[in-house]
Short mmCIF file of C-alpha atoms and ligand atoms in Angstrom, two decimals:
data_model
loop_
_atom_site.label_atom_id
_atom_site.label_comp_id
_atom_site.label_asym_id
_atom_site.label_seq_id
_atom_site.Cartn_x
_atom_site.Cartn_y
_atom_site.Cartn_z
CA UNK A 230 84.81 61.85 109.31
CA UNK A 231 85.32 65.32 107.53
CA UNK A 232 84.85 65.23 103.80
CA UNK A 233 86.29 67.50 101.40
CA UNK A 234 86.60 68.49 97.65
CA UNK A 235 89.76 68.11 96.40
CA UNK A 236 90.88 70.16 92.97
CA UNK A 237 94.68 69.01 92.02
CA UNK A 238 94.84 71.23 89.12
CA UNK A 239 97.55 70.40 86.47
CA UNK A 240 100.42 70.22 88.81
CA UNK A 241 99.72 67.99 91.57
CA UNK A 242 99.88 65.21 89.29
CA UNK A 243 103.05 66.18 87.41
CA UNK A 244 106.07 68.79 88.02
CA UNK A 245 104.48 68.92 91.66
CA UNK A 246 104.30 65.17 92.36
CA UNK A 247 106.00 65.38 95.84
CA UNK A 248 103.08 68.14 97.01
CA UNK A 249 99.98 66.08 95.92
CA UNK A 250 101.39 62.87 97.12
CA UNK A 251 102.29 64.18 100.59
CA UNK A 252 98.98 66.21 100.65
CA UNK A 253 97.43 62.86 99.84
CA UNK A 254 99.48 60.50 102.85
CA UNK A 255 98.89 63.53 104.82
CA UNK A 256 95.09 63.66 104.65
CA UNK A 257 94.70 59.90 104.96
CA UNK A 258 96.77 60.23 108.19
CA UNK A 259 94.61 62.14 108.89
CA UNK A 260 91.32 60.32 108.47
CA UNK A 261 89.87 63.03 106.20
CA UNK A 262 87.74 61.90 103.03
CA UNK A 263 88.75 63.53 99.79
CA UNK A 264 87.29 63.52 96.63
CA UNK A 265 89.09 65.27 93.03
CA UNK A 266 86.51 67.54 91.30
CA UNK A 267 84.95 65.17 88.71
CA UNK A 268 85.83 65.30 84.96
CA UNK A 269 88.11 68.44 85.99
CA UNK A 270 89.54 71.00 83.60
CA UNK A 271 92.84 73.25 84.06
CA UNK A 272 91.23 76.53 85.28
CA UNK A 273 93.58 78.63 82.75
CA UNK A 274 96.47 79.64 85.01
CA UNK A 275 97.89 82.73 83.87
CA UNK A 276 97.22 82.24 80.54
CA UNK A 277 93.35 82.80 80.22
CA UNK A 278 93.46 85.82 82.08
CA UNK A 279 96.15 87.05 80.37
CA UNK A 280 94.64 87.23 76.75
CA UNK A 281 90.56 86.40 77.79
CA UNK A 282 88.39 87.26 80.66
CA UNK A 283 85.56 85.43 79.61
CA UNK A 284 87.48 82.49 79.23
CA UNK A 285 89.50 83.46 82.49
CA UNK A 286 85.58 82.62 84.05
CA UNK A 287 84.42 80.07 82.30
CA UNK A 288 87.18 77.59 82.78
CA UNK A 289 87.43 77.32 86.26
CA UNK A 290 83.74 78.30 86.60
CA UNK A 291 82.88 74.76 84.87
CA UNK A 292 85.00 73.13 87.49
CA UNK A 293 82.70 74.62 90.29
CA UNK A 294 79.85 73.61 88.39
CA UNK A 295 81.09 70.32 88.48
CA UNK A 296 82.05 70.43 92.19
CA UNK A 297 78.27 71.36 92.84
CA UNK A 298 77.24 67.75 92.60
CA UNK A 299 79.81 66.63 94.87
CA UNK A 300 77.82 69.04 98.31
CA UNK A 301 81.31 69.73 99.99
CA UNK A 302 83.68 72.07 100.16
CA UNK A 303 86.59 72.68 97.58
CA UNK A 304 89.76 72.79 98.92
CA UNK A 305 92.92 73.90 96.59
CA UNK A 306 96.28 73.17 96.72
CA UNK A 307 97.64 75.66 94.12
CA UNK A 308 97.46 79.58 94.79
CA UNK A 309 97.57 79.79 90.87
CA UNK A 310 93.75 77.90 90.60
CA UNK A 311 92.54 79.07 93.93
CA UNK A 312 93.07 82.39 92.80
CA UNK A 313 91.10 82.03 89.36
CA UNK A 314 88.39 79.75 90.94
CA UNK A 315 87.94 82.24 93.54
CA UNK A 316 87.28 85.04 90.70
CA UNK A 317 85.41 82.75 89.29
CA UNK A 318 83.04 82.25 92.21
CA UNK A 319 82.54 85.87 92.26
CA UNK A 320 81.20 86.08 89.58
CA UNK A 321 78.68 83.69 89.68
CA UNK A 322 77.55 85.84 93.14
CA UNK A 323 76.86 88.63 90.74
CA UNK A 324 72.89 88.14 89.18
CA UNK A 325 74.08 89.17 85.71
CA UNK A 326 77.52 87.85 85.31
CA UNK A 327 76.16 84.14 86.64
CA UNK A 328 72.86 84.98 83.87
CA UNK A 329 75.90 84.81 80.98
CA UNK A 330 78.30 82.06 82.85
CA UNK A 331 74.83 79.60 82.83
CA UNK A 332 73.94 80.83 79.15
CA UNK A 333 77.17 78.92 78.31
CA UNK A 334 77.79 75.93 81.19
CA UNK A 335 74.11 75.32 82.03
CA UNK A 336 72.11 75.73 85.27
CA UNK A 337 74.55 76.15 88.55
CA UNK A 338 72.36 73.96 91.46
CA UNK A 339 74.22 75.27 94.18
CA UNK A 340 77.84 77.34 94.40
CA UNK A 341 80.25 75.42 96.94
CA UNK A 342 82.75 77.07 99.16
CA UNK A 343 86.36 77.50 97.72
CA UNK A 344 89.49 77.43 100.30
CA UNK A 345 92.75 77.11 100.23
CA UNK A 346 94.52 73.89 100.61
CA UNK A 347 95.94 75.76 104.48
CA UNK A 348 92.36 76.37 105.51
CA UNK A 349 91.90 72.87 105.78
CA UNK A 350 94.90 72.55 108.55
CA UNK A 351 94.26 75.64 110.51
CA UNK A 352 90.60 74.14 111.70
CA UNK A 353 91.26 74.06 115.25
CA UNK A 354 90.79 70.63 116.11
CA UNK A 355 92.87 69.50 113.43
CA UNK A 356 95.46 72.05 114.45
CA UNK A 357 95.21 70.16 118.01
CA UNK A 358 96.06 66.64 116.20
CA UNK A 359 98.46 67.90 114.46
CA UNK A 360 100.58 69.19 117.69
CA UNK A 361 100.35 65.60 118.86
CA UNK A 362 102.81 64.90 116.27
CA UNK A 363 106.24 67.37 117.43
CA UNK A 364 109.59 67.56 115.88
CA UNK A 365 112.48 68.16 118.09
CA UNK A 366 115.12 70.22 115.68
CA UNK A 367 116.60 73.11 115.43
CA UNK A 368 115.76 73.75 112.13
CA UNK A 369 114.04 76.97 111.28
CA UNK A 370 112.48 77.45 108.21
CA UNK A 371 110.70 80.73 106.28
CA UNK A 372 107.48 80.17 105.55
CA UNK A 373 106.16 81.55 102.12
CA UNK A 374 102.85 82.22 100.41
CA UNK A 375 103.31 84.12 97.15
CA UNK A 376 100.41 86.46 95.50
CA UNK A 377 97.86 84.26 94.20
CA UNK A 378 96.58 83.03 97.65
CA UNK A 379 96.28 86.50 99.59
CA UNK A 380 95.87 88.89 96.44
CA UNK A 381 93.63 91.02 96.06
CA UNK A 382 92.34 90.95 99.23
CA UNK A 383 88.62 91.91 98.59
CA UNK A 384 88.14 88.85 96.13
CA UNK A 385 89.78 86.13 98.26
CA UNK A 386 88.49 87.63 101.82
CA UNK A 387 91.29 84.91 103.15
CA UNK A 388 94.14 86.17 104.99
CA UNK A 389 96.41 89.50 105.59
CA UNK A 390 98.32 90.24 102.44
CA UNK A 391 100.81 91.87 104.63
CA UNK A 392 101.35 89.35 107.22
CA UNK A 393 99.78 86.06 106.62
CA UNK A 394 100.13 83.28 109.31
CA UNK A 395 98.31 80.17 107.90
CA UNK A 396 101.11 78.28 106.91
CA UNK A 397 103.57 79.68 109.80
CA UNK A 398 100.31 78.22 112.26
CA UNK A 399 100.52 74.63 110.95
CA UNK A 400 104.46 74.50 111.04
CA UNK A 401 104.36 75.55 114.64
CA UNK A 402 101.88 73.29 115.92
CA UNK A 403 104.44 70.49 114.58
CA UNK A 404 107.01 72.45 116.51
CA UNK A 405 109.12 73.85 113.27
CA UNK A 406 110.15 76.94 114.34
CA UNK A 407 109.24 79.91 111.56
CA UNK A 408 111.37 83.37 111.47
CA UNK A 409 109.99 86.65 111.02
CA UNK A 410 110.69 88.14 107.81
CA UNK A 411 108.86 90.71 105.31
CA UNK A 412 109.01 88.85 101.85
CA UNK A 413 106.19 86.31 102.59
CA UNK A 414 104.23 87.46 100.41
CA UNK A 415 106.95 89.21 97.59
CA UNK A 416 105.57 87.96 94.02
CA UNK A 417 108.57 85.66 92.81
CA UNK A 418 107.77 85.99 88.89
CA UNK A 419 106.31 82.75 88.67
CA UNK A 420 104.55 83.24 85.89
CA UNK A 421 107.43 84.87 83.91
CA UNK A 422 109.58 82.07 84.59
CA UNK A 423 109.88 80.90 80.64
CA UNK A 424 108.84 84.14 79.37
CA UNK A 425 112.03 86.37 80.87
CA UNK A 426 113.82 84.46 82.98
CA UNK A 427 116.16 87.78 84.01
CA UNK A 428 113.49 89.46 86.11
CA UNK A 429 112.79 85.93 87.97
CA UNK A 430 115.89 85.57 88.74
CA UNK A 431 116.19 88.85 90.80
CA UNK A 432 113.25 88.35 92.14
CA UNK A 433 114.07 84.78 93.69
CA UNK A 434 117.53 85.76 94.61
CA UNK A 435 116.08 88.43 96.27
CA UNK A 436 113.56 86.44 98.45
CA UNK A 437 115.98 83.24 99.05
CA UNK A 438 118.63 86.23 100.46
CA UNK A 439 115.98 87.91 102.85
CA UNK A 440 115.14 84.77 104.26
CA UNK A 441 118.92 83.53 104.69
CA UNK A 442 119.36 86.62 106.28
CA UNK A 443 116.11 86.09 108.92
CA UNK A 444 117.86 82.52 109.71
CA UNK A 445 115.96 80.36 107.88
CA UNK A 446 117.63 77.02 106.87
CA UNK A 447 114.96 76.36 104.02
CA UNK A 448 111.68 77.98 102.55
CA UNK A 449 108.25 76.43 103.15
CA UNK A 450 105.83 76.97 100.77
CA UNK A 451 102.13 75.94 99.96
CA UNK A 452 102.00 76.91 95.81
CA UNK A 453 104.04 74.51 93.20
CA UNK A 454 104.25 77.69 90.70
CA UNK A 455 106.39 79.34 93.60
CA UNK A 456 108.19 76.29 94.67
CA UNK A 457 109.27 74.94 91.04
CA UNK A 458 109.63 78.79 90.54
CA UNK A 459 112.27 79.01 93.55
CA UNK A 460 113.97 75.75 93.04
CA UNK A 461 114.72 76.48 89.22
CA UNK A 462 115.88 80.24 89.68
CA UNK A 463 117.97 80.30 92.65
CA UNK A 464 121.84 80.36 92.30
CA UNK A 465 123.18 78.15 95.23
CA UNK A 466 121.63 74.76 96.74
CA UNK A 467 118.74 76.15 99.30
CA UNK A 468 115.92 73.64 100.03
CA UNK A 469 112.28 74.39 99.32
CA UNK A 470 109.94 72.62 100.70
CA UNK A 471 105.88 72.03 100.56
CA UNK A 472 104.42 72.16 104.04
CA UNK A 473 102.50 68.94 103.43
CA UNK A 474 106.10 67.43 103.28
CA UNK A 475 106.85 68.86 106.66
CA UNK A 476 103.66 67.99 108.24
CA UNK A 477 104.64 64.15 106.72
CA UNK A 478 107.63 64.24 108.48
CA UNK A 479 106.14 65.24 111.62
CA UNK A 480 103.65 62.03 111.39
CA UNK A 481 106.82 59.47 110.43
CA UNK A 482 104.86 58.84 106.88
CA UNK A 483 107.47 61.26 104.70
CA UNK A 484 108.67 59.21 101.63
CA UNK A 485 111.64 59.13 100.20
CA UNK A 486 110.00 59.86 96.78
CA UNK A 487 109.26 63.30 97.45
CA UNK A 488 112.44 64.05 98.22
CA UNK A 489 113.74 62.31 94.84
CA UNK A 490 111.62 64.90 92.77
CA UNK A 491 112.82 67.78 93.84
CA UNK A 492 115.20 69.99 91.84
CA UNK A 493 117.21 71.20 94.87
CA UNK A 494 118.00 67.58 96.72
CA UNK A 495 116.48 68.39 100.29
CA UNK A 496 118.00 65.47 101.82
CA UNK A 497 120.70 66.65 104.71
CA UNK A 498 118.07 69.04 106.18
CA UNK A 499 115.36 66.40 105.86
CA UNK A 500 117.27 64.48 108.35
CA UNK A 501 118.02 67.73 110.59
CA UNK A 502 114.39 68.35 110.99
CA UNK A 503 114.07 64.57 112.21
CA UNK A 504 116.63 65.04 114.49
CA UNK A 505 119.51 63.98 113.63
CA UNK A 506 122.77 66.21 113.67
CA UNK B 98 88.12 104.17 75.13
CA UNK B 99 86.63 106.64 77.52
CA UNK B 100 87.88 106.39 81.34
CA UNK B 101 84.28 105.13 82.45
CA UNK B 102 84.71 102.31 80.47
CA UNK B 103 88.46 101.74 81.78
CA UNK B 104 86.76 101.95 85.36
CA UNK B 105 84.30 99.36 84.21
CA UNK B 106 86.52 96.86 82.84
CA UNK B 107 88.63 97.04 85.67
CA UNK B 108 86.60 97.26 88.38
CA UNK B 109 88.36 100.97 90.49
CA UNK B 110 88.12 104.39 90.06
CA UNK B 111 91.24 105.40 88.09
CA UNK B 112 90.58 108.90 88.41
CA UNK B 113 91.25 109.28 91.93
CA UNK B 114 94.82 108.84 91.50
CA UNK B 115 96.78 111.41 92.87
CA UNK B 116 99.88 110.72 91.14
CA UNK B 117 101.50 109.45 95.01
CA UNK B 118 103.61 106.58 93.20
CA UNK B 119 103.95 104.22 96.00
CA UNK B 120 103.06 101.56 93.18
CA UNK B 121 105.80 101.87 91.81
CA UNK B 122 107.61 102.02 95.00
CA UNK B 123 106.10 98.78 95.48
CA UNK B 124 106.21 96.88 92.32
CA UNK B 125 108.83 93.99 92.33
CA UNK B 126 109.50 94.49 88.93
CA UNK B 127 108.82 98.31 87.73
CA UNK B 128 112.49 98.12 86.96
CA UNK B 129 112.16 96.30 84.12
CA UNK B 130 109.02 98.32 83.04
CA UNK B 131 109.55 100.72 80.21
CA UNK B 132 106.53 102.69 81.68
CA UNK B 133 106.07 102.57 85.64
CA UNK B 134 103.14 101.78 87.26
CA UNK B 135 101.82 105.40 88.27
CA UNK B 136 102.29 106.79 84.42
CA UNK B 137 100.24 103.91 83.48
CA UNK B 138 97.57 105.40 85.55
CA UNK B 139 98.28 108.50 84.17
CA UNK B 140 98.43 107.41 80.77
CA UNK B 141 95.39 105.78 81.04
CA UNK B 142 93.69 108.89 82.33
CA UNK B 143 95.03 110.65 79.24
CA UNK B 144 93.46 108.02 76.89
CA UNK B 145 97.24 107.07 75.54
CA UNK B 146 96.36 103.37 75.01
CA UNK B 147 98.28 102.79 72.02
CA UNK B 148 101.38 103.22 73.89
CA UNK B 149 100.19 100.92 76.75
CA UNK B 150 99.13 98.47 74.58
CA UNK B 151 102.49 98.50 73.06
CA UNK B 152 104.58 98.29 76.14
CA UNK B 153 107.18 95.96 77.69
CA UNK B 154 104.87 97.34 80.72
CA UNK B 155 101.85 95.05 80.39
CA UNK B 156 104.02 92.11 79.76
CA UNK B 157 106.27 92.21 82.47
CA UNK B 158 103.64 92.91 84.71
CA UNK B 159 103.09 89.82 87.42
CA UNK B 160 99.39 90.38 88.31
CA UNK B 161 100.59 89.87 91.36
CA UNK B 162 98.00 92.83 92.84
CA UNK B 163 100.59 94.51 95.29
CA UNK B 164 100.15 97.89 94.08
CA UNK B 165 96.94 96.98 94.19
CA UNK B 166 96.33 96.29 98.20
CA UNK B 167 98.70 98.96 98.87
CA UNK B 168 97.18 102.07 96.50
CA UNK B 169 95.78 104.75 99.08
CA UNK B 170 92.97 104.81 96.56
CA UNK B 171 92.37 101.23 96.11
CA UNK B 172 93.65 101.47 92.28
CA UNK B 173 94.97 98.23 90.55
CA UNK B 174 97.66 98.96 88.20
CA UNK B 175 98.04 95.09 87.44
CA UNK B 176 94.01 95.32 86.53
CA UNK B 177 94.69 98.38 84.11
CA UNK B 178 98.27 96.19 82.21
CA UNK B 179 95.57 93.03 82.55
CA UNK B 180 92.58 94.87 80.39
CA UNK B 181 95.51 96.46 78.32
CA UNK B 182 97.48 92.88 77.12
CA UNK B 183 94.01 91.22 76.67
CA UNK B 184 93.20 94.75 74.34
CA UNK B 185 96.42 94.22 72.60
CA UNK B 186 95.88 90.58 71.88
CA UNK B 187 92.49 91.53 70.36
CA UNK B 188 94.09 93.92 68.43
CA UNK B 189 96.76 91.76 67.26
CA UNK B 190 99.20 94.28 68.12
CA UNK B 191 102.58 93.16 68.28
CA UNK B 192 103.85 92.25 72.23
CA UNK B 193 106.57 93.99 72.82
CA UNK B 194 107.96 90.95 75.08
CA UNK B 195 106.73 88.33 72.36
CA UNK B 196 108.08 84.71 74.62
CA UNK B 197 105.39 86.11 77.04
CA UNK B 198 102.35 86.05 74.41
CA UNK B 199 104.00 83.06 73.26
CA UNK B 200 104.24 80.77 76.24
CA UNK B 201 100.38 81.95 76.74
CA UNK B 202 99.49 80.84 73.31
CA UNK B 203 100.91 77.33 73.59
CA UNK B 204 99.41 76.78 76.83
CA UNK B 205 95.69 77.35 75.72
CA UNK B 206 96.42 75.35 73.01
CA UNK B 207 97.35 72.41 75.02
CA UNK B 208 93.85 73.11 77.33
CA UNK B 209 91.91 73.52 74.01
CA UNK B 210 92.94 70.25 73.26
CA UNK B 211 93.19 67.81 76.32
CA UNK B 212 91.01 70.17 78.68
CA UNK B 213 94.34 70.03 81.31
CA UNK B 214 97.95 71.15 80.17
CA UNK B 215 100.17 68.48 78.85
CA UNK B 216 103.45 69.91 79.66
CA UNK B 217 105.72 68.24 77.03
CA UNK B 218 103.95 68.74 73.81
CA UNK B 219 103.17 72.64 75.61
CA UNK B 220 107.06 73.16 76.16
CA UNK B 221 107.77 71.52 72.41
CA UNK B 222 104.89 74.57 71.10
CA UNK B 223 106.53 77.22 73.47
CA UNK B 224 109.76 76.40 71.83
CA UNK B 225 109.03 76.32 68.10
CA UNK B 226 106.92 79.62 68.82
CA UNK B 227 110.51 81.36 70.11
CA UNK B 228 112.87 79.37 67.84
CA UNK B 229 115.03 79.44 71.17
CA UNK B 230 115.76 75.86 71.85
CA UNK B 231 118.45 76.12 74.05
CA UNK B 232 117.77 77.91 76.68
CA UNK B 233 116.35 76.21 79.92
CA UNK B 234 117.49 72.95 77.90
CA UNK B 235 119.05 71.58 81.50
CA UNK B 236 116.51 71.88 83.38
CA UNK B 237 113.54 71.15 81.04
CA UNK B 238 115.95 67.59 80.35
CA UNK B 239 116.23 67.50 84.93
CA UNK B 240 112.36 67.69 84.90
CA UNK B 241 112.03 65.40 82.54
CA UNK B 242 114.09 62.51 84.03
CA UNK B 243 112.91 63.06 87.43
CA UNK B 244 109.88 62.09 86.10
CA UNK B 245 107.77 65.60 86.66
CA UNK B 246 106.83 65.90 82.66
CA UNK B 247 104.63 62.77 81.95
CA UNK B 248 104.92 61.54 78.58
CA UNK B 249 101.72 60.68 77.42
CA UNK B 250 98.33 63.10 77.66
CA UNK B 251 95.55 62.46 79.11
CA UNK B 252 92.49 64.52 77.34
CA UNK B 253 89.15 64.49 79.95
CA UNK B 254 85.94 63.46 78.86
CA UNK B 255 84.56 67.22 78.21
CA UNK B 256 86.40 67.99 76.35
CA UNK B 257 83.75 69.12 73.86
CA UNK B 258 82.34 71.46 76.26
CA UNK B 259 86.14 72.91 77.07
CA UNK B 260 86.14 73.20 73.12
CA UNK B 261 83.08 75.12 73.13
CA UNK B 262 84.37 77.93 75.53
CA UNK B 263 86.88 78.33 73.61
CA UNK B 264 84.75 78.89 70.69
CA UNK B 265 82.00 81.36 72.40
CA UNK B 266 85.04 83.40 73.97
S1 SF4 C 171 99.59 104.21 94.47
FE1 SF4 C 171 97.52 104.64 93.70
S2 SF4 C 171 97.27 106.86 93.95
FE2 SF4 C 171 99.45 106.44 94.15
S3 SF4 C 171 100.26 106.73 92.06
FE3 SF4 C 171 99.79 104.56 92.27
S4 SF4 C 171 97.69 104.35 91.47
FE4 SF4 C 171 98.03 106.54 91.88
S1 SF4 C 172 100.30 93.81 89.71
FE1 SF4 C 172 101.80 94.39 88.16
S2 SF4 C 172 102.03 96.59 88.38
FE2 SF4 C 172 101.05 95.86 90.25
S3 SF4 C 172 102.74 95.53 91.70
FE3 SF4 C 172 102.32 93.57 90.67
S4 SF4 C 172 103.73 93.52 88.92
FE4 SF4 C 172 103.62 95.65 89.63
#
């Protein structure tokens, strides 16, 4: 049985309920082990960065630390934290810079991996058990990654900025059919969202109209800053969804709790991708 | 500040910037910039840091590294606005978009003193740092009852430690 480290972050547990419970059924359905980073911290989102590097480090550098003991790898769901973890990690590759992180946390014993929450999916034989599970709609959806999990490239080393396929990959081997379309990775302002909401609102009209235009009935999604991001700015009704919803779906084990906590009721498609009419 | 020191701080070479402005072409948001991406560079070059410092520029800016992985010479403006708002916040120079430093503010506060964000008492500090308590209202009330902004904190047992960093910062 594959075992992983699991860090929630602040989200997952609150305004992104519907993503860490699915992610949750999803990875029992699965029959893969998780375990949450113990003690955990929030790793400073925007905001440490913003005003502090050193803090920027520290914070989600103690969460690695504390990962250590667990000897797996950490798997994130939000591009927000995988982003600063991942920073964070690079640091501690660099002699000096991990000298000053340990003058403050302590002695690192070892430095685990860091993915994102996708990697896990896009294994290949889990990408084989998921295509036993295949929706029959014709439902296309747009699938979206934000910044924070491809930018900048030469700290996360994880996919093409330009083009990224992860989450496309997993929704096609449950037979949702993904459109072309050049926004997937367009920043959506997420982290301006309470500072100035006028500039997030162009930015999320823009990418909701782009992917309307490609033929997408709803956006997919793998960060809860973008989705809560896209489901407060838009203008009219258009479902966003987390891809660990769809990959529920595929399984039968969607809840109808999820679908409760969203902002943007996803309801009528819910039942188009199942099938119905 | 000299220009190696910009370089260091921000990891690049800003100094190879030939002035092409495909950042700016490429920012999502250099339209609400009062200085664009490539005069940053330039202004940067030209040791003008008050005026960065000072901008709507460093504010608005996402981070989200696009002008960065698309620069012919591998320069990140969102690096440079980064270095400049955390300069600025040392410097207690006023932000010229002040909700921004704000909402940044309340949410270390809440970290300092749970170790995770509590997002009710961090919304109640956002708010009574702007004054502006009506807008978002709706949906901050729609979060709420669909149950997405738990009511009571939970603080983690390091907290000391998280209350150290803070400190040694
Ligand atoms: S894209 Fe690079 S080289 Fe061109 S103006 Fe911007 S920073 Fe300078
Ligand atoms: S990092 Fe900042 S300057 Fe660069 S493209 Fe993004 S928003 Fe624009």
């Amino acid at each position: 049985m594959k075992k992983i480290t699991y860090y929630p972050g602040c989200t997952l547990h609150s305004t992104a309920y519907e993503y860490g419970d699915s992610t949750e059924a999803v990875l029992k359905y699965l029959g893969i082990e998780w375990q949450e980073i113990p003690d955990w911290n929030c790793c400073g989102a925007a905001s440490a960065k913003s005003l502090n590097h050193k803090l920027s480090i520290l914070l989600p550098a103690r969460n690695i630390k504390n990962a250590s003991t667990l000897n797996n790898d950490i798997y994130v769901p939000c591009a927000g934290c995988y982003n600063n973890m991942m920073k964070a990690k690079r640091a501690l590759e660099n002699a000096e810079e991990r000298q000053n992180i340990e003058k403050s946390l302590g002695k690192f014993e070892s430095i685990p991996e860091v993915y994102p929450l996708m990697r896990l999916f896009t294994d290949k034989a889990i990408l084989e058990k998921l295509s036993q599970s295949k929706l029959k709609t014709d439902v296309k959806v747009a699938s979206y990654y934000g910044c924070a999990f491809v930018r900048p490239e030469e700290v996360l080393q994880n996919e093409n900025p330009e083009i990224p396929q992860s989450i496309d990959n997993i929704l096609n081997a449950v037979g949702l059919e993904t459109v072309e379309w050049p926004l997937k990775s367009f920043c959506c302002g997420g982290d301006l969202s309470l500072a100035d909401s006028s500039v997030v609102s162009v930015l999320v009209e823009k990418i909701i109209n782009y992917a309307k235009e490609a033929g997408a009935n709803a956006i997919v999604t793998a960060c809860p800053l973008c989705q809560a991001n896209l489901e407060m700015r838009q203008k009219e009704p258009f479902p966003i969804f987390y891809f660990t919803e769809i990959l529920g779906i595929a399984m039968g084990i969607d809840n109808e709790k999820w679908w409760k906590k969203h902002l943007v009721d996803p309801r009528d498609l819910v039942s188009k991708i199942k099938g119905g009419k | 500040m000299k220009i190696s020191e910009i370089n260091k701080h921000t990891g690049q070479d800003i100094l190879l910037c030939y002035q092409c402005q495909k950042c700016t072409a490429t920012c999502p948001v250099s339209n609400f910039m009062d200085i664009k991406p490539d005069v940053v560079v330039r202004m940067s070059i030209n040791g003008k840091l008050d005026n960065l410092m000072r901008s709507r520029t460093i504010w608005v800016c996402t981070g989200c590294e696009t002008c960065g992985s698309r620069c012919p010479n591998l320069i990140s403006v969102g690096k440079i606005n980064e270095f400049m708002r955390q300069l600025a916040y040392e410097n207690k120079i006023s932000p010229a978009v002040k909700p921004a430093l704000d909402i940044h503010l309340a949410f270390l506060n809440s970290i300092k003193r749970f170790g995770i964000v509590h997002e009710a008492s961090m919304l109640a500090e956002f708010k009574l740092r702007t004054k502006d308590f009506l807008s978002d209202l709706k949906l901050g009330l729609k979060m709420f009852l669909k149950g997405k902004i738990p009511i009571k904190p939970h603080t983690i047992k390091g907290i000391n430690e998280i209350k150290r960093i803070f400190e040694e910062k």
